[in-house]
Short mmCIF file of C-alpha atoms and ligand atoms in Angstrom, two decimals:
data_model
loop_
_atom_site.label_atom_id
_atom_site.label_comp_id
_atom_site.label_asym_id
_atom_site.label_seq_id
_atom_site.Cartn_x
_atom_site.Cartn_y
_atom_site.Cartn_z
CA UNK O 1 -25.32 13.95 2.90
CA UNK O 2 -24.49 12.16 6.90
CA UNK O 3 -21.14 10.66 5.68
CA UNK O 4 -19.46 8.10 8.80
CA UNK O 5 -15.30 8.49 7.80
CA UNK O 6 -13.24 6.09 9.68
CA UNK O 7 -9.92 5.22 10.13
CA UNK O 8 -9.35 9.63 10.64
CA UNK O 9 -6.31 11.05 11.47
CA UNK O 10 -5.40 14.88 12.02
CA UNK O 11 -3.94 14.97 8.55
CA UNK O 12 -6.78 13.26 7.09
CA UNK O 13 -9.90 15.30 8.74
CA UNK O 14 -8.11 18.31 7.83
CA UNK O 15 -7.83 17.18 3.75
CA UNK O 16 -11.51 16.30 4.11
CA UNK O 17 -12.48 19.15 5.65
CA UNK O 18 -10.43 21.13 3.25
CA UNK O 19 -12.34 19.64 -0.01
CA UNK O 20 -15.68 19.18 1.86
CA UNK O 21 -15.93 23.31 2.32
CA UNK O 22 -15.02 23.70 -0.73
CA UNK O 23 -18.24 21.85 -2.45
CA UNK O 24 -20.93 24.24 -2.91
CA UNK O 25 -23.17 22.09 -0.67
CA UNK O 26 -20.88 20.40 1.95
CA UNK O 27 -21.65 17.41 3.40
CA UNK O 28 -22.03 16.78 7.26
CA UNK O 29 -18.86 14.57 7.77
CA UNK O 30 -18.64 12.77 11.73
CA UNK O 31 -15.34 11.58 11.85
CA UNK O 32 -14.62 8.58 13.65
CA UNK O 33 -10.22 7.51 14.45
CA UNK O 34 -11.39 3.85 14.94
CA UNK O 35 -10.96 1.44 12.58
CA UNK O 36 -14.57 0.12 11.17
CA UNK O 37 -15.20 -3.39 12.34
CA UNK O 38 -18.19 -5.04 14.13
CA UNK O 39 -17.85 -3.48 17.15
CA UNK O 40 -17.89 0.07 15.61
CA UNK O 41 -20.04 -0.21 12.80
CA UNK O 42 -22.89 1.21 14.75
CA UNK O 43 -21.39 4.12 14.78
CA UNK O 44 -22.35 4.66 10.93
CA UNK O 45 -26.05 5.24 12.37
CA UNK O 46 -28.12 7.86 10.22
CA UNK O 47 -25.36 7.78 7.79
CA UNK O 48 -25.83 7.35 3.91
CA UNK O 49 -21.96 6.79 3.35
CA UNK O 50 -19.28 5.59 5.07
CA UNK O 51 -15.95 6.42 4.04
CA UNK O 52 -12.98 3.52 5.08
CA UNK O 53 -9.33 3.44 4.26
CA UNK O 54 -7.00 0.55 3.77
CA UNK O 55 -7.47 -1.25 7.38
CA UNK O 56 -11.15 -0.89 7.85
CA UNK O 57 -12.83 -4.31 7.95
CA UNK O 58 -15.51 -4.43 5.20
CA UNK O 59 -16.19 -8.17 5.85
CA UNK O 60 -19.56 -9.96 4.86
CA UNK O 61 -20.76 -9.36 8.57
CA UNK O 62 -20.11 -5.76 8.96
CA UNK O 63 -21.39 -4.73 5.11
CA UNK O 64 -24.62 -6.43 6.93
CA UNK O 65 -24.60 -4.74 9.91
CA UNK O 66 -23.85 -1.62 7.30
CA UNK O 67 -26.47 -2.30 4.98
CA UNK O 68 -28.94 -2.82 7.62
CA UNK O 69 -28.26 0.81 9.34
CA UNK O 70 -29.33 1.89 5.66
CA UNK O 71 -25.88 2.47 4.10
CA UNK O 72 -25.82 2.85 0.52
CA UNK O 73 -22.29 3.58 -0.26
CA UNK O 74 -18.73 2.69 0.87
CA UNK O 75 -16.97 5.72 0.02
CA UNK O 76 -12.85 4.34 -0.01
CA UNK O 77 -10.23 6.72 0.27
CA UNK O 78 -7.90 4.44 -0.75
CA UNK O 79 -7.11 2.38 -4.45
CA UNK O 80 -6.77 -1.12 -2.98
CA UNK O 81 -9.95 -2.86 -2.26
CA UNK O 82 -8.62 -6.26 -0.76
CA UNK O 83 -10.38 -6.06 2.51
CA UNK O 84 -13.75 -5.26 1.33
CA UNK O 85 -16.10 -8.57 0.59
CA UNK O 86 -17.15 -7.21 -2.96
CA UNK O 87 -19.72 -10.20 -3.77
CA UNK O 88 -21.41 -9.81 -0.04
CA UNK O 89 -21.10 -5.88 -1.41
CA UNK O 90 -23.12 -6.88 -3.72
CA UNK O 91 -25.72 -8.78 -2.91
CA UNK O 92 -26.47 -6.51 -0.27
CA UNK O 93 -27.03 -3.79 -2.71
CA UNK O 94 -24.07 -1.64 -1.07
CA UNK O 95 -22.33 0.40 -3.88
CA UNK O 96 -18.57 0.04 -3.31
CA UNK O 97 -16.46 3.13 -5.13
CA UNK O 98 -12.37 4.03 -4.46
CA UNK O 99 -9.98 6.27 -5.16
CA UNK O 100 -8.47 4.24 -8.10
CA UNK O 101 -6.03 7.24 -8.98
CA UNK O 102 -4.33 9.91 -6.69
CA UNK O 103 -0.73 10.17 -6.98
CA UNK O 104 0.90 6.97 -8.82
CA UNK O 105 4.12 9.16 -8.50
CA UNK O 106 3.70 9.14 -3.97
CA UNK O 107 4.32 5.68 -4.41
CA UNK O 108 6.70 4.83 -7.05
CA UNK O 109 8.89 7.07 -5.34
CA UNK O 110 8.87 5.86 -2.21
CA UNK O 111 9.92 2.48 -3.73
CA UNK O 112 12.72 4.26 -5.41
CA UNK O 113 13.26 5.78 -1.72
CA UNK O 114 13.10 2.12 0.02
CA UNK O 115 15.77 0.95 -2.71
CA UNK O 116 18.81 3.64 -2.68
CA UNK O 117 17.91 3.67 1.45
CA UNK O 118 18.63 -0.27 1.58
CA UNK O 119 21.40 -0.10 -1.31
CA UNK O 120 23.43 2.60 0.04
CA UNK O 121 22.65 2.15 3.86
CA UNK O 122 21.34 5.52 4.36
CA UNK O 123 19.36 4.38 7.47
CA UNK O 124 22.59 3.11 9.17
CA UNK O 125 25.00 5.63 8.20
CA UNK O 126 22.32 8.54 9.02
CA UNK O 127 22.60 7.13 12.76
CA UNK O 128 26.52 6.83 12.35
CA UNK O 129 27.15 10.17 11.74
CA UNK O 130 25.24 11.33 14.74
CA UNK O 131 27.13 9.37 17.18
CA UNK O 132 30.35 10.57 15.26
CA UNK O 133 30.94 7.40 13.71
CA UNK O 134 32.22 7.75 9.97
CA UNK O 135 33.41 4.35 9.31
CA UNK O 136 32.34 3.05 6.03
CA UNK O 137 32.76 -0.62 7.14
CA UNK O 138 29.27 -2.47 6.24
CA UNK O 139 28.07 0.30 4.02
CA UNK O 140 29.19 -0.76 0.66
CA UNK O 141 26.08 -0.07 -2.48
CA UNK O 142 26.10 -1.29 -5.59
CA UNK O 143 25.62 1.15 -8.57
CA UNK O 144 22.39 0.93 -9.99
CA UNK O 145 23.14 1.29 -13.34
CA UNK O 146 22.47 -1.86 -15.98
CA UNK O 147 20.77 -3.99 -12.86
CA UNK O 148 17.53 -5.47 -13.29
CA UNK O 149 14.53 -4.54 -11.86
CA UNK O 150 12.09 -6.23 -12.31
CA UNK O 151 8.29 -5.10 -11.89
CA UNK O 152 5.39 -7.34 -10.92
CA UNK O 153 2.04 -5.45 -11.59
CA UNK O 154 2.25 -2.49 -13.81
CA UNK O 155 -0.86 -0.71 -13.96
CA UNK O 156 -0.44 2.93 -12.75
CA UNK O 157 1.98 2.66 -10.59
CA UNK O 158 4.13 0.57 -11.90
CA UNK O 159 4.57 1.88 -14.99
CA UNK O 160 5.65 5.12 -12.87
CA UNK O 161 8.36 3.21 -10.93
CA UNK O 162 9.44 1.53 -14.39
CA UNK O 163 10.13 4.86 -15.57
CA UNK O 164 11.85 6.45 -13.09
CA UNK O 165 14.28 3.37 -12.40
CA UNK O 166 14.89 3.20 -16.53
CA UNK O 167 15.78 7.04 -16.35
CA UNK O 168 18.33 4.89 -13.57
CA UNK O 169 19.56 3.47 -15.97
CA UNK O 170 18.12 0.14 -15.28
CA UNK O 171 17.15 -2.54 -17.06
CA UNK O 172 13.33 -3.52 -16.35
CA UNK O 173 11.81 -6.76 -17.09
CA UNK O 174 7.94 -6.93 -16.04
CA UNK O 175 5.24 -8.73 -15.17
CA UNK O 176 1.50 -8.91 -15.64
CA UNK O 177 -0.73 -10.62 -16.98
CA UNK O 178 -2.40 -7.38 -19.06
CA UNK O 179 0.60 -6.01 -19.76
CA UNK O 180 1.35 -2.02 -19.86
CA UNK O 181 0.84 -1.12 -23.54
CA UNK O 182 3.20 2.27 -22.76
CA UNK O 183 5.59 -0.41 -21.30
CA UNK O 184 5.35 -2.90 -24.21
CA UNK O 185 6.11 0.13 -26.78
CA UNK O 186 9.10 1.39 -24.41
CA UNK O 187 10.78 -2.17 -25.30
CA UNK O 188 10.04 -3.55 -21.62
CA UNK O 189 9.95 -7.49 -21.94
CA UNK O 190 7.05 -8.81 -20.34
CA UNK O 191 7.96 -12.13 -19.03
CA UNK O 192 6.35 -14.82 -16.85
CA UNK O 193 7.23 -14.93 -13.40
CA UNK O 194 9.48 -18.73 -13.53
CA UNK O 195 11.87 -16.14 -16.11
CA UNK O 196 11.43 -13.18 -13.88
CA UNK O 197 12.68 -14.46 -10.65
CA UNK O 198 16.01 -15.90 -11.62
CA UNK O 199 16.94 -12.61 -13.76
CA UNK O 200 15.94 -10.18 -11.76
CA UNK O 201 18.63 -8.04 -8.97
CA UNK O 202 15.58 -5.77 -7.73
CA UNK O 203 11.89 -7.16 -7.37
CA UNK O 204 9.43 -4.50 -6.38
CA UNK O 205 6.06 -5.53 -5.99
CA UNK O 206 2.83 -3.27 -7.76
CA UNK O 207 0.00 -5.44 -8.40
CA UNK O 208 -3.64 -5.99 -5.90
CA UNK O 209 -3.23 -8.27 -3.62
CA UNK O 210 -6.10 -11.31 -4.38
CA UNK O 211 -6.16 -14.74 -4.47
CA UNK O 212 -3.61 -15.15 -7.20
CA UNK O 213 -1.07 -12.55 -5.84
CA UNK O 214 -1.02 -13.94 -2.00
CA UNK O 215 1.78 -14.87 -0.99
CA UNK O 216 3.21 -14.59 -4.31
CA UNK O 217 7.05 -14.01 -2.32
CA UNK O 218 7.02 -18.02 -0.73
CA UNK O 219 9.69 -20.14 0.00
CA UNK O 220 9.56 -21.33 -4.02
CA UNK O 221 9.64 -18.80 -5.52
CA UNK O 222 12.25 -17.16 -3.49
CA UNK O 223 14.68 -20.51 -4.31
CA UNK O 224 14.47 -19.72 -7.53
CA UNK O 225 15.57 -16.34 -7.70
CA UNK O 226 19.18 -14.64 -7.53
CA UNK O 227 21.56 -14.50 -4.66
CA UNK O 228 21.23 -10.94 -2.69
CA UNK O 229 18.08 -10.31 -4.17
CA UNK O 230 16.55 -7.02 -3.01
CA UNK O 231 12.77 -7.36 -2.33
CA UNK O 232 10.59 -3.99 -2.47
CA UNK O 233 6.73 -4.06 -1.21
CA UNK O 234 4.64 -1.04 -1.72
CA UNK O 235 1.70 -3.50 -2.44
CA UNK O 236 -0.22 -5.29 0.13
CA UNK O 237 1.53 -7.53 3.08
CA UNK O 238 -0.27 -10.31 1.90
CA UNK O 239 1.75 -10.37 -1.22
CA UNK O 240 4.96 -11.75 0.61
CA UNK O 241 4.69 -14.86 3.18
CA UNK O 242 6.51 -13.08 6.08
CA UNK O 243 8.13 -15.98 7.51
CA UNK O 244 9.29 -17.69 4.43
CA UNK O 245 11.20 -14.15 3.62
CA UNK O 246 12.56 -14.13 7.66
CA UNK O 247 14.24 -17.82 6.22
CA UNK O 248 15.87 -16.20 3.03
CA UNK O 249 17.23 -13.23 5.11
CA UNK O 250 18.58 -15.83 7.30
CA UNK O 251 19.98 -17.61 4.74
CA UNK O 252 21.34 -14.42 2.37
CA UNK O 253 19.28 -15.42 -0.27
CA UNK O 254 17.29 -12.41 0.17
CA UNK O 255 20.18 -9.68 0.19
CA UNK O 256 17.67 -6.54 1.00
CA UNK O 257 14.09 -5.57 1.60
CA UNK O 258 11.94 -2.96 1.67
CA UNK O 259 8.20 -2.96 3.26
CA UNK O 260 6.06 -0.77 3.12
CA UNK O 261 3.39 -2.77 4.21
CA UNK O 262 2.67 -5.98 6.30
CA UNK O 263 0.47 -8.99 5.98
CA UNK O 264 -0.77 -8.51 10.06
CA UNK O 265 -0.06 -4.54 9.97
CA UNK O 266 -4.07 -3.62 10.62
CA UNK O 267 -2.77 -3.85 14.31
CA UNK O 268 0.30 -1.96 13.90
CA UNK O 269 0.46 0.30 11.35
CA UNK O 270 -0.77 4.26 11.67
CA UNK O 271 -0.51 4.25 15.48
CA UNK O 272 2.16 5.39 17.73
CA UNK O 273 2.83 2.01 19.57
CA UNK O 274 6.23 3.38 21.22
CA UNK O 275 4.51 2.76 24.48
CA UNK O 276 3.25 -0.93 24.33
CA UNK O 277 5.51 -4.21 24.26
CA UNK O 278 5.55 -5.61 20.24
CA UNK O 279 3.34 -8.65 20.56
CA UNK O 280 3.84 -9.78 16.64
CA UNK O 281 6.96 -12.00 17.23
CA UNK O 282 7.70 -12.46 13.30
CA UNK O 283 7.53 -8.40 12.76
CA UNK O 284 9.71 -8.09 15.62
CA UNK O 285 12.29 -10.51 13.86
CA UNK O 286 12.12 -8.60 10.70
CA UNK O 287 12.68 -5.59 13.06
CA UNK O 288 16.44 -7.46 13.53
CA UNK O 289 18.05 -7.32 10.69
CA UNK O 290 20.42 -4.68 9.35
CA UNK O 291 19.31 -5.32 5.64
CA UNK O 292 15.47 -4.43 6.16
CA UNK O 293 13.67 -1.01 6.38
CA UNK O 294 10.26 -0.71 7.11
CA UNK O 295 7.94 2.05 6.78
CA UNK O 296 4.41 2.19 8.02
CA UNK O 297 1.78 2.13 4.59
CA UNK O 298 3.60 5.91 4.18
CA UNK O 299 3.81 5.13 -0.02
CA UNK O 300 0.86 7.55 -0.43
CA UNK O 301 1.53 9.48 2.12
CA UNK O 302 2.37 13.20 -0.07
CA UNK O 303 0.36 15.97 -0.14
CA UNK O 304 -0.32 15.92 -3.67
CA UNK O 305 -2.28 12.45 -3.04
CA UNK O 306 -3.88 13.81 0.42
CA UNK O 307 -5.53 16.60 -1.38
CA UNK O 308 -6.39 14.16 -4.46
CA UNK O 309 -7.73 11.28 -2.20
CA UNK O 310 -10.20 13.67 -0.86
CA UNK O 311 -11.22 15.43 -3.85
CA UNK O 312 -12.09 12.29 -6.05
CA UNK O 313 -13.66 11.14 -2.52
CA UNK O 314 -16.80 13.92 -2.84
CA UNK O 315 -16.54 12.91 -6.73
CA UNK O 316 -17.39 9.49 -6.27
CA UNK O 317 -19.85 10.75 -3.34
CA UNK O 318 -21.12 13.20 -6.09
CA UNK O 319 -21.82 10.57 -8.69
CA UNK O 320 -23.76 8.70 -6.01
CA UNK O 321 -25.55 11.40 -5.09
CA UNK O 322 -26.56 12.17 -8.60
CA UNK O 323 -27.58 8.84 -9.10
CA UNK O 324 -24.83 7.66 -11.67
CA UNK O 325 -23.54 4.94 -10.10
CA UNK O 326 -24.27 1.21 -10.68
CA UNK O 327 -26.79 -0.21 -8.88
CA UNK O 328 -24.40 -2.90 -8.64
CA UNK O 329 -21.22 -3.16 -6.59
CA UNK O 330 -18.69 -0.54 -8.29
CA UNK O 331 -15.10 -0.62 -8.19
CA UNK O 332 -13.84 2.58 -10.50
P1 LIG U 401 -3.57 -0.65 -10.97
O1 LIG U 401 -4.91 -1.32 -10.89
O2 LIG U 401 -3.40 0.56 -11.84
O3 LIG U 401 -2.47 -1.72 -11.44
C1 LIG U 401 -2.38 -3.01 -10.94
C2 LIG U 401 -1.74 -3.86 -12.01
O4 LIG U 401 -1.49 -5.15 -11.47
C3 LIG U 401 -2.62 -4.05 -13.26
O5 LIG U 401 -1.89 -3.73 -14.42
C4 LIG U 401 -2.98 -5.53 -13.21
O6 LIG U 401 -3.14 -6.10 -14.50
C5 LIG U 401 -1.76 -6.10 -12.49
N1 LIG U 401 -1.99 -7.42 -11.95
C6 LIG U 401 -3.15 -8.01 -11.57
N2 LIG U 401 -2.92 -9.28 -11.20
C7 LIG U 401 -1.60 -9.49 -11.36
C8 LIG U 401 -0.77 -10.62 -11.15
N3 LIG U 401 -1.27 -11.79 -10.74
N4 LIG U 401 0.55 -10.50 -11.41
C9 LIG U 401 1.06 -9.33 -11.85
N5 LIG U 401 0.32 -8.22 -12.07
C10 LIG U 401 -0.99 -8.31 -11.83
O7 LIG U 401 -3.18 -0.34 -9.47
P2 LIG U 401 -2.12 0.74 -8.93
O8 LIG U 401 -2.80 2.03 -8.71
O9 LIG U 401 -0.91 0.71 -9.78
O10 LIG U 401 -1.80 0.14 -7.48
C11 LIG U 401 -1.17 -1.13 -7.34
C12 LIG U 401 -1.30 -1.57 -5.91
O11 LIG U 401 -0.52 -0.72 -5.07
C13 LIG U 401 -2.72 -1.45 -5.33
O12 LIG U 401 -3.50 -2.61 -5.60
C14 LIG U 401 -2.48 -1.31 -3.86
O13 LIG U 401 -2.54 -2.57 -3.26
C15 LIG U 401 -1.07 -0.75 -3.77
N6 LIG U 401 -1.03 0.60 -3.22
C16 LIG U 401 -0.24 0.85 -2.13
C17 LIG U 401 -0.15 2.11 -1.59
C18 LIG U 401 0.73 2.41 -0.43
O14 LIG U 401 0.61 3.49 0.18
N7 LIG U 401 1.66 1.53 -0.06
C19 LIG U 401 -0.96 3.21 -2.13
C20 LIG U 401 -1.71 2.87 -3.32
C21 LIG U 401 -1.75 1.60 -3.81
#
């Protein structure tokens, strides 16, 4: 099978290419580093599949342009599945699969990594030491011990990052609205979000990103919660409005946060920018403050989940191939 991948990298080609040879009919992969939009969509020519990450633009107009070059599948190598148009998936016929499941552990920990970075100032002191600075001034944590944590969306990975902060020593109140069952059984309270806020000393955001969760972090709900608050986002950018967070970091009602990802980072993010001017004036005021780290969509970033993403990639591919897909748009 012709199979268009977009969005490659190094890292990525060589996962693919690791999994792909080891099939015992490999498939004839042309790797592409742009992102898939309009402009490069033609590029999927004599393709069957096209395989997209995270960034790719799987809008109603490109599935057409897709659909009309013949594809049949959208191959994603990633869980979320915000930025494809599902019901323009559909009625074009285009089968839509993902990687639902490759390393829930990649990303829970890197939470757990944003939060003991932000609480105990590792970024600042780790550029201290090196200029021989070992002043503790402005590095003061908290223990984490008996805080609150509370977790909004806990399908797979949040019910990893639950775990690992109650083996903390945390207490974790939750949110969603199918709640964990493993969660429910542990004794986690499930609570609705006008409780959660106000209770909670650590938010740290695991559910999709639709038109329920966007901007679910706005200037009301932030009001209501506690002073200092640390905010984590693994999610999806469009889970937090950027600016009305900028105002609460201004004010110290937001204490700490941790991004992993960005509402606008399609035209940041995986791309060594060190050589252009920052054009995104609101990034570039989060970029300010002491109190935020930012890392670039790196959550699944492990090789564990590299090696996984491609494997259940030729899976899904597989199933396709053998006809065992829906006919209908498929999300797995
Ligand atoms: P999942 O599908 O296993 O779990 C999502 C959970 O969110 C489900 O339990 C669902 O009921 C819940 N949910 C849905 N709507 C909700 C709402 N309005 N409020 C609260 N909870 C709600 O997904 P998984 O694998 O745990 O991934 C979660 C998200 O993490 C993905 O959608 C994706 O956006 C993001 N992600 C980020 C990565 C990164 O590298 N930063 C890598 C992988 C996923």
């Amino acid at each position: 099978m012709k199979i268009a991948v977009f969005s490659t990298k190094p890292y990525d080609r060589d996962f693919l290419n690791r999994a792909n040879h080891a099939l015992p009919n490999p498939h004839e992969l042309i790797f592409h580093e742009v992102q898939l939009n309009a402009n490069s969509a033609l590029l999927a020519q004599d393709c069957q599949v096209v395989c997209c990450f995270v960034n790719d633009h799987l809008d109603a107009g490109v599935l057409q342009q897709l659909a009309t070059l013949g594809i049949k599948l959208i191959a994603l190598r990633c869980a979320g599945f915000n930025q494809v148009d599902l019901a323009a998936a559909k009625n074009l016929g285009l089968l839509v699969a993902r990687v639902a499941e490759y390393s829930p552990h990649a990303v829970a920990e890197h939470a757990l990594g944003l939060i003991l970075m932000l609480n105990r100032n590792l970024h600042r002191a780790y550029h201290r030491t090196r200029e021989n600075d070992y002043s503790l001034n402005g590095l003061l944590g908290f223990d984490m011990v008996n805080k609150t944590v509370a977790v909004i969306g806990t399908g797979k990975i949040g019910e990893v990052f639950a775990t690992i902060v109650r083996g903390l020593g945390c207490k974790v109140i939750a949110h969603d609205p199918q709640p964990n069952p493993a969660l429910v059984a542990a004794g986690v309270p499930f609570v609705p979000l006008a409780e959660l806020w106000p209770q909670a000393d650590i938010i740290s955001l695991h559910c999709p990103l639709n038109s329920h969760t966007h901007h679910l972090i706005n200037r009301d709900s932030i009001a209501t919660m506690k002073d200092g608050v640390m905010l984590i986002n693994t999610g999806r950018g469009g889970l937090i409005d950027t600016r009305a967070v900028i105002s609460g970091l201004k004010s110290k009602k937001i204490g700490y946060l941790g991004l992993d990802v960005y509402e606008e980072e399609g035209d940041l993010f995986f791309e060594d920018n060190s050589n252009r001017l920052l054009q995104d004036d609101v990034f570039a005021r989060l970029l300010t403050f002491p109190n935020v780290v930012v890392t670039g969509h790196q959550a699944f970033f492990t090789r564990e989940a590299l090696a996984a993403i491609a494997r259940v990639t030729f899976e899904n591919i597989d199933h396709f191939e053998q006809g065992e897909l829906d006919q209908v748009c498929l999300v797995n």
